[in-house]
PDB file of C-alpha atoms in Angstrom:
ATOM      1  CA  UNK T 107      56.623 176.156 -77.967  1.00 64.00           C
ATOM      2  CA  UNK T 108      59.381 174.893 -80.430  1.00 78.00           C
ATOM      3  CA  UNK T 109      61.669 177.815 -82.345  1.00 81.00           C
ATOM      4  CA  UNK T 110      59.979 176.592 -85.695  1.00 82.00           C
ATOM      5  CA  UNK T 111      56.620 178.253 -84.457  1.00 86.00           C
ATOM      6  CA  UNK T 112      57.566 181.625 -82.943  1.00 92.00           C
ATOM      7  CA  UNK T 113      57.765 184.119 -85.130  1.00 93.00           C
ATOM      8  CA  UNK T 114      61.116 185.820 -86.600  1.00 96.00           C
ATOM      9  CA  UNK T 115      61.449 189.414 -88.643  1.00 95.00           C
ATOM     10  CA  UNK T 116      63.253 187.452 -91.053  1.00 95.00           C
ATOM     11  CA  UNK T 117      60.824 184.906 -92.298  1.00 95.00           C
ATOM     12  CA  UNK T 118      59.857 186.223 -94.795  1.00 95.00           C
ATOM     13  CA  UNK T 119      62.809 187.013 -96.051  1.00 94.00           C
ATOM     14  CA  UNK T 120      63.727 183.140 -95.842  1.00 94.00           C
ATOM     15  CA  UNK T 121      60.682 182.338 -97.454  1.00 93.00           C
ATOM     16  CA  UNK T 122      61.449 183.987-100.617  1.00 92.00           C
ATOM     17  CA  UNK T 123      65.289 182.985-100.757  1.00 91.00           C
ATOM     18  CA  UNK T 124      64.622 179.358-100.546  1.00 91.00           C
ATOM     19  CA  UNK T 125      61.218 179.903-102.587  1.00 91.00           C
ATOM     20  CA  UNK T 126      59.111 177.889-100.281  1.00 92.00           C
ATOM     21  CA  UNK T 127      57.069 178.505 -96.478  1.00 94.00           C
ATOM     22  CA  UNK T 128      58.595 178.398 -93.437  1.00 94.00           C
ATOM     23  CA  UNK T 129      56.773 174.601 -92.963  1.00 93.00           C
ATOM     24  CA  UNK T 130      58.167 173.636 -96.212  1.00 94.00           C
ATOM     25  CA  UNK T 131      61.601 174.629 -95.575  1.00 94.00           C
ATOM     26  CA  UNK T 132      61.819 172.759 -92.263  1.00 93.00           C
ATOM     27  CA  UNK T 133      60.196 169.446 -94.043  1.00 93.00           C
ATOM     28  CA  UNK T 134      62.888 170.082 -96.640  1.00 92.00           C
ATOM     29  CA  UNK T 135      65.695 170.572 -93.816  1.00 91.00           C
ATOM     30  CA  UNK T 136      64.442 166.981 -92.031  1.00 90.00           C
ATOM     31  CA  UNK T 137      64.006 164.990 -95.142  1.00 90.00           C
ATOM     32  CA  UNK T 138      67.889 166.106 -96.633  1.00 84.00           C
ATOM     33  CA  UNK T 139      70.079 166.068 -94.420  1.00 73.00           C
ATOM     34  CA  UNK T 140      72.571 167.381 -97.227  1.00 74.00           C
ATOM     35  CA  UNK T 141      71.122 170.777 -97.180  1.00 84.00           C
ATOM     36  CA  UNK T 142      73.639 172.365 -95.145  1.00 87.00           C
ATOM     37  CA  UNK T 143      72.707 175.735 -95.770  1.00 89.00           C
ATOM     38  CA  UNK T 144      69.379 175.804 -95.044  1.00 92.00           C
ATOM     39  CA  UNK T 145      69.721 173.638 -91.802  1.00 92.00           C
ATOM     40  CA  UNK T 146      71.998 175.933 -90.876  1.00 93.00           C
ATOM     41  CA  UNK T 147      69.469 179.389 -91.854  1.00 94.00           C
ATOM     42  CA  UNK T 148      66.668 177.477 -90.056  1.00 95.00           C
ATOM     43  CA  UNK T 149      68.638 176.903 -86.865  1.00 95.00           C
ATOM     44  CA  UNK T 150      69.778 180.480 -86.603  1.00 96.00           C
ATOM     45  CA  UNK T 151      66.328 181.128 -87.610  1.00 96.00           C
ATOM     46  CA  UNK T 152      65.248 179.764 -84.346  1.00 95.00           C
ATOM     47  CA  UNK T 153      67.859 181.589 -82.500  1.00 96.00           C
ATOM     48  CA  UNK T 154      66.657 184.623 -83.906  1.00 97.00           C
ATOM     49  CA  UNK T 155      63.079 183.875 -82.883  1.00 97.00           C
ATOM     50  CA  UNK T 156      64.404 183.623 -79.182  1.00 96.00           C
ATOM     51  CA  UNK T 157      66.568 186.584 -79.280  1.00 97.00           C
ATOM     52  CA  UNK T 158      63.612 188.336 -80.785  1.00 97.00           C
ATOM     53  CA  UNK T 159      61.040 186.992 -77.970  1.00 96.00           C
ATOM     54  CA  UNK T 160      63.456 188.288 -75.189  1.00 96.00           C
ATOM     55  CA  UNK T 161      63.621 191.764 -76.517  1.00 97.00           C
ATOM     56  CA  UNK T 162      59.379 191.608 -76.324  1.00 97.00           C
ATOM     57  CA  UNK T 163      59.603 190.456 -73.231  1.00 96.00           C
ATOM     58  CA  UNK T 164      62.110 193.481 -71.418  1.00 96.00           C
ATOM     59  CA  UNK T 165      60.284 195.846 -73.707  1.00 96.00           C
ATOM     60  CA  UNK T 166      57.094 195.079 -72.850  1.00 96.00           C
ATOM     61  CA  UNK T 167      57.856 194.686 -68.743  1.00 94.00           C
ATOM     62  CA  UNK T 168      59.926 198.263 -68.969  1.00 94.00           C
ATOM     63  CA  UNK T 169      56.504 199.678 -70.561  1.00 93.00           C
ATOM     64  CA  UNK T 170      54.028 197.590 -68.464  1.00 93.00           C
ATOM     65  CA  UNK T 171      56.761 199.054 -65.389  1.00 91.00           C
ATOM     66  CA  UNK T 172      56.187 202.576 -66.573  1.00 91.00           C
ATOM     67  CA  UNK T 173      52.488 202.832 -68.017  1.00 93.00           C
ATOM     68  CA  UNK T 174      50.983 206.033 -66.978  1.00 92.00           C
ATOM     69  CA  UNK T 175      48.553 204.103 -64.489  1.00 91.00           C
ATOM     70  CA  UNK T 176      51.126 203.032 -62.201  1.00 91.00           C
ATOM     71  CA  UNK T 177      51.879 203.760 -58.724  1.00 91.00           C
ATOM     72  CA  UNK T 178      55.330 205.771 -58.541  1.00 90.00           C
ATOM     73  CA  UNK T 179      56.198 204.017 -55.569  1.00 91.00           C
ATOM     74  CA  UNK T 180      56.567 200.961 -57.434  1.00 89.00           C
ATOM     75  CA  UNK T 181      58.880 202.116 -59.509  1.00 90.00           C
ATOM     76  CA  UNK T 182      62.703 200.470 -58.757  1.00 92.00           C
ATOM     77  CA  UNK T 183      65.476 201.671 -60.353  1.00 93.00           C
ATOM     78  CA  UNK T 184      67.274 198.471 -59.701  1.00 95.00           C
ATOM     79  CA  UNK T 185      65.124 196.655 -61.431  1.00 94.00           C
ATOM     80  CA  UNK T 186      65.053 198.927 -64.366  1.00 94.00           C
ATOM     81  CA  UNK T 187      69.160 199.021 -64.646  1.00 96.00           C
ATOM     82  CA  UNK T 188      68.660 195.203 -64.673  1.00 96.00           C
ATOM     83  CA  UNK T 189      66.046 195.408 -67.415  1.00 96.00           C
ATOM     84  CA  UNK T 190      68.191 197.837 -69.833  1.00 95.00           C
ATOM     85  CA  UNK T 191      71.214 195.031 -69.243  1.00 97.00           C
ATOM     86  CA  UNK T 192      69.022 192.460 -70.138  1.00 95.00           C
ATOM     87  CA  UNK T 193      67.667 194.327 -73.178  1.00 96.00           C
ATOM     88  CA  UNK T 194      71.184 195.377 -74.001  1.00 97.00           C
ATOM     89  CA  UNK T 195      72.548 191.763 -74.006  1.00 96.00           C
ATOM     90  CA  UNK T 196      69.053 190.379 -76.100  1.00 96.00           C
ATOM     91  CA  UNK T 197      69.267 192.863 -78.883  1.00 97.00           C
ATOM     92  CA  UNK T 198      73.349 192.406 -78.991  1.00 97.00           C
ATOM     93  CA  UNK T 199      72.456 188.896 -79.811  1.00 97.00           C
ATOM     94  CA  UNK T 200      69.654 189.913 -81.965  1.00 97.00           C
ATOM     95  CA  UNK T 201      72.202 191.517 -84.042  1.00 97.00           C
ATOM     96  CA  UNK T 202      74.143 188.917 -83.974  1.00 97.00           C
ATOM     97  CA  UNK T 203      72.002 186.660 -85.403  1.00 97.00           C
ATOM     98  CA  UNK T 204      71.071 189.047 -87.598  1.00 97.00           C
ATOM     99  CA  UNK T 205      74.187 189.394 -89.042  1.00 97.00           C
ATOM    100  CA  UNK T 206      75.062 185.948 -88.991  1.00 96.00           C
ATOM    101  CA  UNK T 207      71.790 185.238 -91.355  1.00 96.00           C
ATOM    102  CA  UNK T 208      72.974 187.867 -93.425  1.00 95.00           C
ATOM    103  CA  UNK T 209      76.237 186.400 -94.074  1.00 95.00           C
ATOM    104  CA  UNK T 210      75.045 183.038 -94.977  1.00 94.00           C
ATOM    105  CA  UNK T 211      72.763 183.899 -97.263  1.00 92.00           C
ATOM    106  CA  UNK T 212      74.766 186.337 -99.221  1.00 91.00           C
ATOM    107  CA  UNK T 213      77.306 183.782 -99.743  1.00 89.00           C
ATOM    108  CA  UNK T 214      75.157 181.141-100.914  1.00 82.00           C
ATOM    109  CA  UNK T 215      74.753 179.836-104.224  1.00 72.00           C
ATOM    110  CA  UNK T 216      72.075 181.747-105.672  1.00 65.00           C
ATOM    111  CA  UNK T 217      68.835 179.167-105.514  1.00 60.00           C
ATOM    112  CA  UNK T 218      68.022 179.546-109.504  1.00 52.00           C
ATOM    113  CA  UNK T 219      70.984 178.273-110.648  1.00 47.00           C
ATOM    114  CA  UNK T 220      70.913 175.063-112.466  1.00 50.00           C
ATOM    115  CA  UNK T 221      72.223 172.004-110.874  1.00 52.00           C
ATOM    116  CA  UNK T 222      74.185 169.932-113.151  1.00 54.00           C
ATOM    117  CA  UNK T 223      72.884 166.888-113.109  1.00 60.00           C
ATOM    118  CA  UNK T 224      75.927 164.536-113.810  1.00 62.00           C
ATOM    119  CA  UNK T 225      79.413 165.660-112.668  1.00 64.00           C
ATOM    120  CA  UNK T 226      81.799 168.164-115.117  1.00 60.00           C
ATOM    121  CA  UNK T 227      83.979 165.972-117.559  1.00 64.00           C
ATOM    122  CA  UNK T 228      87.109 167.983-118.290  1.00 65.00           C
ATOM    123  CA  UNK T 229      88.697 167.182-121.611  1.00 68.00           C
ATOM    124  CA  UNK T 230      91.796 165.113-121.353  1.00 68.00           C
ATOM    125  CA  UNK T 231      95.124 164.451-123.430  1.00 67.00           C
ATOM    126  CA  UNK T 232      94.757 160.374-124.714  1.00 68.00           C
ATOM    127  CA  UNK T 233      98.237 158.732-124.367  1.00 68.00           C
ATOM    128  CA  UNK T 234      98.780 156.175-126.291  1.00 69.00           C
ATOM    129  CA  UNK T 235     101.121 153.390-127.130  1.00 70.00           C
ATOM    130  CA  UNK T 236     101.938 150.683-129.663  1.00 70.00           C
ATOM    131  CA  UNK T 237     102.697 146.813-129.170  1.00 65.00           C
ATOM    132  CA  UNK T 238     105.949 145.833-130.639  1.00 63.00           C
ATOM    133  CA  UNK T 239     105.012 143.684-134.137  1.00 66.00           C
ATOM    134  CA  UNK T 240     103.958 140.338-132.989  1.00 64.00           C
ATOM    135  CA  UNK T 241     107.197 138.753-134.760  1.00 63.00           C
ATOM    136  CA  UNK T 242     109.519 140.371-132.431  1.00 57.00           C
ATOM    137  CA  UNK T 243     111.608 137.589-130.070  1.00 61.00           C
ATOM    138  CA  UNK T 244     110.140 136.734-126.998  1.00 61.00           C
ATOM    139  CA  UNK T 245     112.090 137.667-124.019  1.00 63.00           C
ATOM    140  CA  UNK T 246     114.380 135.908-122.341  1.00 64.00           C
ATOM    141  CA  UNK T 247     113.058 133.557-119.710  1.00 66.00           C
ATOM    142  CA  UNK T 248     114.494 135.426-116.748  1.00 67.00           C
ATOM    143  CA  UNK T 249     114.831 138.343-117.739  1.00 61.00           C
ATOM    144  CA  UNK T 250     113.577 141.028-115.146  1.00 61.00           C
ATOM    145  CA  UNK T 251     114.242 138.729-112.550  1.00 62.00           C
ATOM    146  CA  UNK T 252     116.560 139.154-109.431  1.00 64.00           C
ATOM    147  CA  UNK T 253     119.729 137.949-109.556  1.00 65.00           C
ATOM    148  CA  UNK T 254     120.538 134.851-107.727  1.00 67.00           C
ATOM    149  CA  UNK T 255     122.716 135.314-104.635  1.00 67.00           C
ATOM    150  CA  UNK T 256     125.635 132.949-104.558  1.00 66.00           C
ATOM    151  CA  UNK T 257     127.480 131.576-101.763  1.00 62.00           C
TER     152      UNK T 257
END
C-alpha cells in the first residue's frame, strides 16, 4: 500500500493548512513540481504514516502477547525487551517526524497571502546626460587610438 493511502494523525492538520484533501494536495504536489513545501510536507507525511503504522504494529503484538486469554507459558521476556526497543526506536522517529512537520509548516509563508502577480519594481534614481551642441568640432581622426610603435 503506497504512504499516500495509510493514514497519518496529522492529516488533517495538512488538510486545512494547504486548504485542500489529502488527494488534492498530492495531485497538486505531481502537477508543480515548484511546490517545494508541500512536496516536502507530503513526503514526511508518508514517513509519518510509516512511523505511525510501526508503533500499531508493536502495540498491538505487546497487547495481543499479553491479552488476558493467553497461556503464561508463552510469555518471553526476550521477545518483549525486543518489542519495547522496537517501540522505543518507532515512536523516537514518530517524534521526529513530528517535529520535523512542525517546523516546516510554522515557517512557511502563510497560504492566504497574496501572490504578487508581476515581480516588485523598486523606484530608481534616472541618470542622465546631455549631447554636446551638434556644432561642436568633430574629433580628431585618431584620436583614442593607440599609439603607433616605432622602430
Amino acid at each position: 500500500m503506497s504512504t499516500s493511502a495509510k493514514p497519518s494523525s496529522q492529516d488533517d492538520l495538512l488538510a486545512e493548512t494547504f486548504g485542500a484533501t489529502l488527494a488534492e494536495l498530492y495531485e497538486r504536489a505531481a502537477v508543480s513540481p515548484d511546490a517545494a513545501a508541500l512536496t516536502r510536507a507530503l513526503e514526511l507525511r508518508g514517513f509519518l504514516a510509516l512511523a505511525e503504522e510501526q508503533v500499531a504494529r508493536v502495540r498491538d503484538r505487546v497487547h495481543g502477547a499479553m491479552a488476558p486469554g493467553r497461556d503464561m507459558n508463552d510469555l518471553s521476556a526476550d521477545e518483549l525487551r525486543f518489542d519495547a526497543q522496537w517501540l522505543a526506536a518507532a515512536l523516537d522517529a514518530r517524534d521526529g517526524y513530528l517535529a520535523a512537520l512542525a517546523q516546516l509548516l510554522r515557517t512557511m509563508p502563510p497560504q492566504t497571502a497574496p501572490v504578487p502577480s508581476r515581480p516588485v519594481q523598486f523606484a530608481q534614481p534616472q541618470i542622465t546626460t546631455t549631447l554636446p551642441p551638434a556644432t561642436a568640432a568633430p574629433a580628431p581622426p585618431r584620436a583614442g587610438a593607440a599609439p603607433e610603435h616605432r622602430p
